[in-house]
Short mmCIF file of C-alpha atoms in Angstrom, two decimals:
data_model
loop_
_atom_site.label_atom_id
_atom_site.label_comp_id
_atom_site.label_asym_id
_atom_site.label_seq_id
_atom_site.Cartn_x
_atom_site.Cartn_y
_atom_site.Cartn_z
CA UNK A 1 135.04 159.04 107.15
CA UNK A 2 135.69 162.68 106.34
CA UNK A 3 138.05 163.05 110.03
CA UNK A 4 139.12 159.19 110.29
CA UNK A 5 142.90 160.49 110.37
CA UNK A 6 142.01 162.16 113.78
CA UNK A 7 139.97 159.49 114.97
CA UNK A 8 142.24 156.88 114.43
CA UNK A 9 145.64 158.60 116.11
CA UNK A 10 143.07 159.53 118.79
CA UNK A 11 142.16 156.44 119.72
CA UNK A 12 145.42 154.87 118.99
CA UNK A 13 147.18 156.81 121.46
CA UNK A 14 144.82 156.64 124.19
CA UNK A 15 145.02 152.76 123.93
CA UNK A 16 148.58 153.37 124.24
CA UNK A 17 148.46 155.31 127.44
CA UNK A 18 146.67 152.66 129.47
CA UNK A 19 148.50 149.97 131.14
CA UNK A 20 146.76 146.72 131.26
CA UNK A 21 147.44 146.42 135.15
CA UNK A 22 145.64 149.74 135.59
CA UNK A 23 142.26 148.02 134.03
CA UNK A 24 142.76 144.44 135.77
CA UNK A 25 144.30 142.24 133.01
CA UNK A 26 147.02 140.07 133.53
CA UNK A 27 150.27 140.25 131.46
CA UNK A 28 152.72 137.62 130.86
CA UNK A 29 155.78 138.34 129.39
CA UNK A 30 157.00 141.36 127.09
CA UNK A 31 154.05 142.71 125.06
CA UNK A 32 155.18 144.21 121.60
CA UNK A 33 153.46 147.38 121.94
CA UNK A 34 152.44 149.77 124.73
CA UNK A 35 149.45 149.97 126.66
CA UNK A 36 146.37 147.79 125.85
CA UNK A 37 145.56 145.54 122.71
CA UNK A 38 142.65 146.11 120.28
CA UNK A 39 140.74 143.02 121.46
CA UNK A 40 141.38 144.41 124.99
CA UNK A 41 140.12 147.51 124.68
CA UNK A 42 137.32 145.76 122.81
CA UNK A 43 136.77 143.52 125.41
CA UNK A 44 136.40 146.20 128.11
CA UNK A 45 134.06 147.58 125.86
CA UNK A 46 131.58 145.32 125.63
CA UNK A 47 132.27 145.37 121.26
CA UNK A 48 133.61 143.08 119.41
CA UNK A 49 137.33 143.15 118.23
CA UNK A 50 136.31 143.76 114.46
CA UNK A 51 134.05 146.44 115.12
CA UNK A 52 136.60 148.23 117.18
CA UNK A 53 139.13 147.76 114.88
CA UNK A 54 137.51 149.06 112.02
CA UNK A 55 136.71 151.98 114.08
CA UNK A 56 140.48 152.87 115.20
CA UNK A 57 140.97 151.89 111.46
CA UNK A 58 138.72 154.90 110.03
CA UNK A 59 136.58 152.68 108.05
CA UNK A 60 133.93 154.45 106.52
CA UNK A 61 130.18 153.59 107.08
CA UNK A 62 130.58 153.27 110.74
CA UNK A 63 128.16 155.28 112.77
CA UNK A 64 128.62 154.29 116.75
CA UNK A 65 126.40 155.22 119.13
CA UNK A 66 126.96 157.31 122.19
CA UNK A 67 126.60 154.47 124.44
CA UNK A 68 129.19 153.14 122.32
CA UNK A 69 131.23 156.02 122.64
CA UNK A 70 130.75 156.10 126.35
CA UNK A 71 131.99 152.68 126.97
CA UNK A 72 135.17 153.11 124.89
CA UNK A 73 135.68 156.01 127.04
CA UNK A 74 135.68 154.17 130.15
CA UNK A 75 137.91 151.23 128.51
CA UNK A 76 140.50 154.06 127.55
CA UNK A 77 139.70 156.00 130.71
CA UNK A 78 139.14 159.01 129.02
CA UNK A 79 138.64 162.32 131.09
CA UNK A 80 135.63 164.13 130.59
CA UNK A 81 136.64 166.53 127.92
CA UNK A 82 138.53 163.75 126.26
CA UNK A 83 135.35 161.98 126.01
CA UNK A 84 133.69 164.95 124.77
CA UNK A 85 136.61 165.21 122.07
CA UNK A 86 135.71 161.47 120.81
CA UNK A 87 132.23 162.30 120.37
CA UNK A 88 133.19 165.37 118.42
CA UNK A 89 135.47 163.12 116.15
CA UNK A 90 132.92 160.63 115.16
CA UNK A 91 130.33 163.35 114.55
CA UNK A 92 132.58 165.20 112.20
CA UNK A 93 133.74 161.82 110.70
CA UNK A 94 130.44 160.43 109.85
CA UNK A 95 128.71 163.66 109.07
CA UNK A 96 130.42 166.80 107.32
CA UNK A 97 130.98 169.17 109.93
CA UNK A 98 130.61 172.90 109.64
CA UNK A 99 133.48 174.33 107.23
CA UNK A 100 135.18 176.72 109.92
CA UNK A 101 134.57 178.27 113.02
CA UNK A 102 131.67 180.91 113.35
CA UNK A 103 133.03 184.64 112.64
CA UNK A 104 132.92 186.53 115.76
CA UNK A 105 131.43 189.97 115.77
CA UNK A 106 133.47 192.40 117.84
CA UNK A 107 133.07 192.45 121.59
CA UNK A 108 130.17 195.10 122.58
CA UNK A 109 130.78 198.14 124.81
CA UNK A 110 129.35 196.82 127.58
CA UNK A 111 132.10 193.65 127.86
CA UNK A 112 135.01 196.23 126.76
CA UNK A 113 133.35 198.69 130.05
CA UNK A 114 133.71 195.25 132.34
CA UNK A 115 137.50 194.49 130.96
CA UNK A 116 138.77 198.30 130.99
CA UNK A 117 137.20 198.11 134.78
CA UNK A 118 138.74 195.38 136.31
CA UNK A 119 141.42 196.00 138.66
CA UNK A 120 143.92 193.14 137.67
CA UNK A 121 145.19 191.86 134.61
CA UNK A 122 142.40 189.99 132.38
CA UNK A 123 141.89 189.56 128.63
CA UNK A 124 139.39 187.75 125.83
CA UNK A 125 140.42 184.93 124.17
CA UNK A 126 138.56 182.76 121.22
CA UNK A 127 139.19 178.79 120.80
CA UNK A 128 141.82 179.41 118.36
CA UNK A 129 143.91 181.27 120.85
CA UNK A 130 143.27 185.10 119.23
CA UNK A 131 143.13 187.65 122.02
CA UNK A 132 140.16 189.59 120.96
CA UNK A 133 140.97 192.82 123.98
CA UNK A 134 143.21 193.22 126.84
CA UNK A 135 143.12 195.79 129.75
CA UNK A 136 145.93 197.90 130.53
CA UNK A 137 147.12 195.74 133.49
CA UNK A 138 146.58 192.36 130.91
CA UNK A 139 149.04 194.39 128.52
CA UNK A 140 151.61 195.44 131.08
CA UNK A 141 151.84 191.68 132.51
CA UNK A 142 151.83 189.62 129.24
CA UNK A 143 155.10 191.12 127.42
CA UNK A 144 155.02 191.17 123.72
CA UNK A 145 150.97 190.12 123.67
CA UNK A 146 148.77 192.13 122.21
CA UNK A 147 144.92 192.42 120.90
CA UNK A 148 143.69 192.14 117.43
CA UNK A 149 144.45 193.57 114.98
CA UNK A 150 147.61 193.52 115.93
CA UNK A 151 150.16 191.03 114.41
CA UNK A 152 150.82 189.50 117.72
CA UNK A 153 147.58 188.81 119.01
CA UNK A 154 147.98 184.93 118.83
CA UNK A 155 148.51 183.78 122.57
CA UNK A 156 149.71 180.55 120.78
CA UNK A 157 151.75 182.02 118.14
CA UNK A 158 153.48 184.17 121.56
CA UNK A 159 153.92 181.06 123.33
CA UNK A 160 156.04 179.34 121.06
CA UNK A 161 157.69 182.13 118.78
CA UNK A 162 158.17 184.93 120.73
CA UNK A 163 160.58 184.37 123.40
CA UNK A 164 159.76 186.86 126.06
CA UNK A 165 156.73 184.03 126.52
CA UNK A 166 159.66 181.67 128.17
CA UNK A 167 161.27 184.57 129.89
CA UNK A 168 157.80 185.29 131.43
CA UNK A 169 156.22 182.03 132.29
CA UNK A 170 158.57 180.50 135.07
CA UNK A 171 156.30 177.13 134.22
CA UNK A 172 156.09 177.53 130.10
CA UNK A 173 156.16 173.87 129.58
CA UNK A 174 153.11 173.13 131.27
CA UNK A 175 151.48 176.30 130.15
CA UNK A 176 152.79 175.69 126.42
CA UNK A 177 151.78 171.82 126.37
CA UNK A 178 147.81 172.81 128.13
CA UNK A 179 147.48 175.31 125.10
CA UNK A 180 148.14 172.84 122.57
CA UNK A 181 145.85 170.63 124.50
CA UNK A 182 142.95 173.17 124.32
CA UNK A 183 143.72 174.10 120.47
CA UNK A 184 143.40 170.14 119.87
CA UNK A 185 139.74 170.38 121.80
CA UNK A 186 139.01 173.29 119.07
CA UNK A 187 140.10 171.42 116.15
CA UNK A 188 137.96 168.34 116.87
CA UNK A 189 134.73 170.78 116.83
CA UNK A 190 136.19 172.73 113.67
CA UNK A 191 138.51 170.03 111.74
CA UNK A 192 138.02 171.88 108.28
CA UNK A 193 138.83 175.18 109.55
CA UNK A 194 141.65 176.94 107.04
CA UNK A 195 142.44 178.99 110.06
CA UNK A 196 143.31 175.89 112.36
CA UNK A 197 144.62 174.21 109.48
CA UNK A 198 147.42 177.45 108.97
CA UNK A 199 148.18 177.90 112.56
CA UNK A 200 148.64 174.37 113.29
CA UNK A 201 151.26 174.14 109.91
CA UNK A 202 152.91 177.03 110.69
CA UNK A 203 153.96 176.07 114.16
CA UNK A 204 154.82 172.62 113.24
CA UNK A 205 157.05 173.52 110.84
CA UNK A 206 158.38 176.67 113.35
CA UNK A 207 158.56 174.70 116.61
CA UNK A 208 159.41 170.92 117.40
CA UNK A 209 157.91 171.22 120.68
CA UNK A 210 154.62 172.25 119.30
CA UNK A 211 154.99 169.24 116.29
CA UNK A 212 155.93 166.52 118.96
CA UNK A 213 153.19 167.80 121.25
CA UNK A 214 150.71 167.94 118.59
CA UNK A 215 151.34 164.49 117.62
CA UNK A 216 150.73 163.46 121.10
CA UNK A 217 147.01 164.30 120.59
CA UNK A 218 146.48 165.19 124.29
CA UNK A 219 143.24 167.43 124.63
CA UNK A 220 142.31 170.17 127.47
CA UNK A 221 140.55 172.96 128.03
CA UNK A 222 140.79 176.40 129.67
CA UNK A 223 143.89 177.30 131.14
CA UNK A 224 143.05 178.09 134.77
CA UNK A 225 144.79 177.39 138.31
CA UNK A 226 148.33 178.64 139.79
CA UNK A 227 150.57 180.45 137.19
CA UNK A 228 154.39 181.40 138.27
CA UNK A 229 155.64 184.94 136.31
CA UNK A 230 159.31 186.48 136.46
CA UNK A 231 158.12 190.15 134.89
CA UNK A 232 161.05 191.92 133.84
CA UNK A 233 159.59 195.14 135.58
CA UNK A 234 158.26 194.11 139.15
CA UNK A 235 159.63 190.53 139.20
CA UNK A 236 158.32 187.18 140.83
CA UNK A 237 154.70 186.84 140.55
CA UNK A 238 152.25 184.05 141.46
CA UNK A 239 148.93 184.64 140.31
CA UNK A 240 145.54 182.70 140.02
CA UNK A 241 144.27 182.19 136.55
CA UNK A 242 140.40 181.99 136.25
CA UNK A 243 138.72 181.81 132.70
CA UNK A 244 134.95 182.29 132.50
CA UNK A 245 133.15 181.74 129.16
CA UNK A 246 131.56 184.38 127.66
CA UNK A 247 127.71 184.08 126.11
CA UNK A 248 128.99 183.66 122.11
CA UNK A 249 130.15 180.11 123.68
CA UNK A 250 133.83 180.68 121.64
CA UNK A 251 135.09 183.10 123.63
CA UNK A 252 136.63 183.53 127.28
CA UNK A 253 137.63 185.91 129.72
CA UNK A 254 140.83 185.33 131.54
CA UNK A 255 141.52 187.13 134.73
CA UNK A 256 144.78 186.93 137.19
CA UNK A 257 144.70 187.57 140.58
CA UNK A 258 146.97 187.88 143.75
CA UNK A 259 146.27 186.45 146.95
CA UNK A 260 145.55 189.72 149.13
CA UNK A 261 148.25 191.34 151.20
CA UNK A 262 150.88 189.02 149.24
CA UNK A 263 154.34 190.30 148.03
CA UNK A 264 152.59 189.40 144.44
CA UNK A 265 149.76 191.42 145.31
CA UNK A 266 152.20 194.30 145.74
CA UNK A 267 153.99 193.58 142.43
CA UNK A 268 150.49 193.67 140.89
CA UNK A 269 149.70 197.28 142.48
CA UNK A 270 153.54 198.34 141.13
CA UNK A 271 152.81 196.93 137.79
CA UNK A 272 149.74 199.23 137.61
CA UNK A 273 151.72 202.50 138.71
CA UNK A 274 153.87 201.80 136.02
CA UNK A 275 151.77 201.01 133.34
CA UNK A 276 149.46 203.82 134.20
CA UNK A 277 152.83 206.00 133.81
CA UNK A 278 153.80 204.34 130.66
CA UNK A 279 150.22 205.01 129.00
CA UNK A 280 150.44 208.87 130.11
CA UNK A 281 153.79 209.47 128.97
CA UNK A 282 152.79 207.96 125.67
CA UNK A 283 149.62 210.05 125.62
CA UNK A 284 151.77 212.89 126.09
CA UNK A 285 153.69 211.53 123.14
CA UNK A 286 150.65 211.13 120.93
CA UNK A 287 150.90 207.28 120.51
CA UNK A 288 148.19 206.02 122.66
CA UNK A 289 144.66 206.19 120.44
CA UNK A 290 141.48 204.40 120.31
CA UNK A 291 139.62 202.26 123.04
CA UNK A 292 142.04 201.13 125.95
CA UNK A 293 141.34 197.48 125.17
CA UNK A 294 141.91 197.55 121.60
CA UNK A 295 145.23 197.12 119.75
CA UNK A 296 147.85 199.72 118.99
CA UNK A 297 147.43 201.42 122.34
CA UNK A 298 150.87 201.54 122.68
CA UNK A 299 151.35 200.15 126.42
CA UNK A 300 155.09 199.83 126.41
CA UNK A 301 154.55 196.00 127.45
CA UNK A 302 157.72 195.28 125.78
CA UNK A 303 159.79 197.68 127.16
CA UNK A 304 161.22 196.12 130.39
CA UNK A 305 164.84 194.74 130.14
CA UNK A 306 164.99 192.75 133.10
CA UNK A 307 166.99 195.31 134.68
CA UNK A 308 164.52 197.87 135.50
CA UNK A 309 162.27 201.08 134.52
CA UNK A 310 162.05 204.41 135.35
CA UNK A 311 158.87 205.79 136.98
CA UNK A 312 158.55 209.21 138.05
CA UNK A 313 162.40 209.70 138.09
CA UNK A 314 162.51 206.57 140.47
CA UNK A 315 164.12 203.26 139.56
CA UNK A 316 161.78 200.62 139.41
CA UNK A 317 163.32 197.19 139.14
CA UNK A 318 162.36 193.21 139.49
CA UNK A 319 160.70 193.31 143.01
CA UNK A 320 161.29 196.86 143.29
CA UNK A 321 159.35 198.45 145.96
CA UNK A 322 155.90 200.78 145.32
CA UNK A 323 156.95 203.31 148.23
CA UNK A 324 159.75 204.10 145.89
CA UNK A 325 157.64 206.33 143.63
CA UNK A 326 157.56 210.29 144.04
CA UNK A 327 153.50 209.54 143.06
CA UNK A 328 151.04 207.36 142.54
CA UNK A 329 148.77 207.42 139.64
CA UNK A 330 145.38 205.09 139.02
CA UNK A 331 146.10 201.55 138.51
CA UNK A 332 144.41 200.56 135.51
#
């Protein structure tokens, strides 16, 4: 099997996660290993112990049917995304997969217009976590993260290697763990992609947290739900994040929104005013160029110091009041 190591470790870690009592198996005394034994998985899935053992060991020439894989998924109590991941691993193990993920064309002008026209933070990210575009609000919110072709356009590298990400994301560990699971899902579809191997190798060397979570073989999909942030300019925000898959199937549009009339909604309005002011000032200095969602637009997202910023002569600090501004600017 070309991908037998990944398949072996995935099955082993999923088996270790299931407690015998959770599947109606009575145990007597201590067990040498956590979770289910191989023979117990085989019994629950309705296959022979020898067959399951050879599958978990990554033996060659095994081509389990979809029915067998689904039975194993039920026995191991896999989530839907884990079940699909198991199918991907087996398919890549018994048949050569595509050598790497497809090379994606630049976003078309229509998508960029939609992104720029959104009043809330938004960005487009691919399966490997590369940021293809961000609107002004997105660049202002996610301090330190910039779109391609910037050297800081990798969401995963930003999460694990840029201290500003840990300062911004109140629940950094949760976000980071889910992001590792999302990357693991992509690795199951593109196990031979050299960019994937380079990214995983770099982060495994640089971050003990990434290395440990990657070894856990947890699988996840798009990061969505409620996120808490502590922004250096506007302070605390509670935002809902939604991910929508684009037509190419390899990129997702992430959009952030606050509850209407909430303190977070007020903070987003203030952030929009601040971001517009930053762009206007940098345009005056001749440092802003190109399309608003592209790289190198100089949004000033890294200028926050945690103690406040100056907008039109008024001090704007964490949790600052929008009414303190001398005049309004359009909120990107």
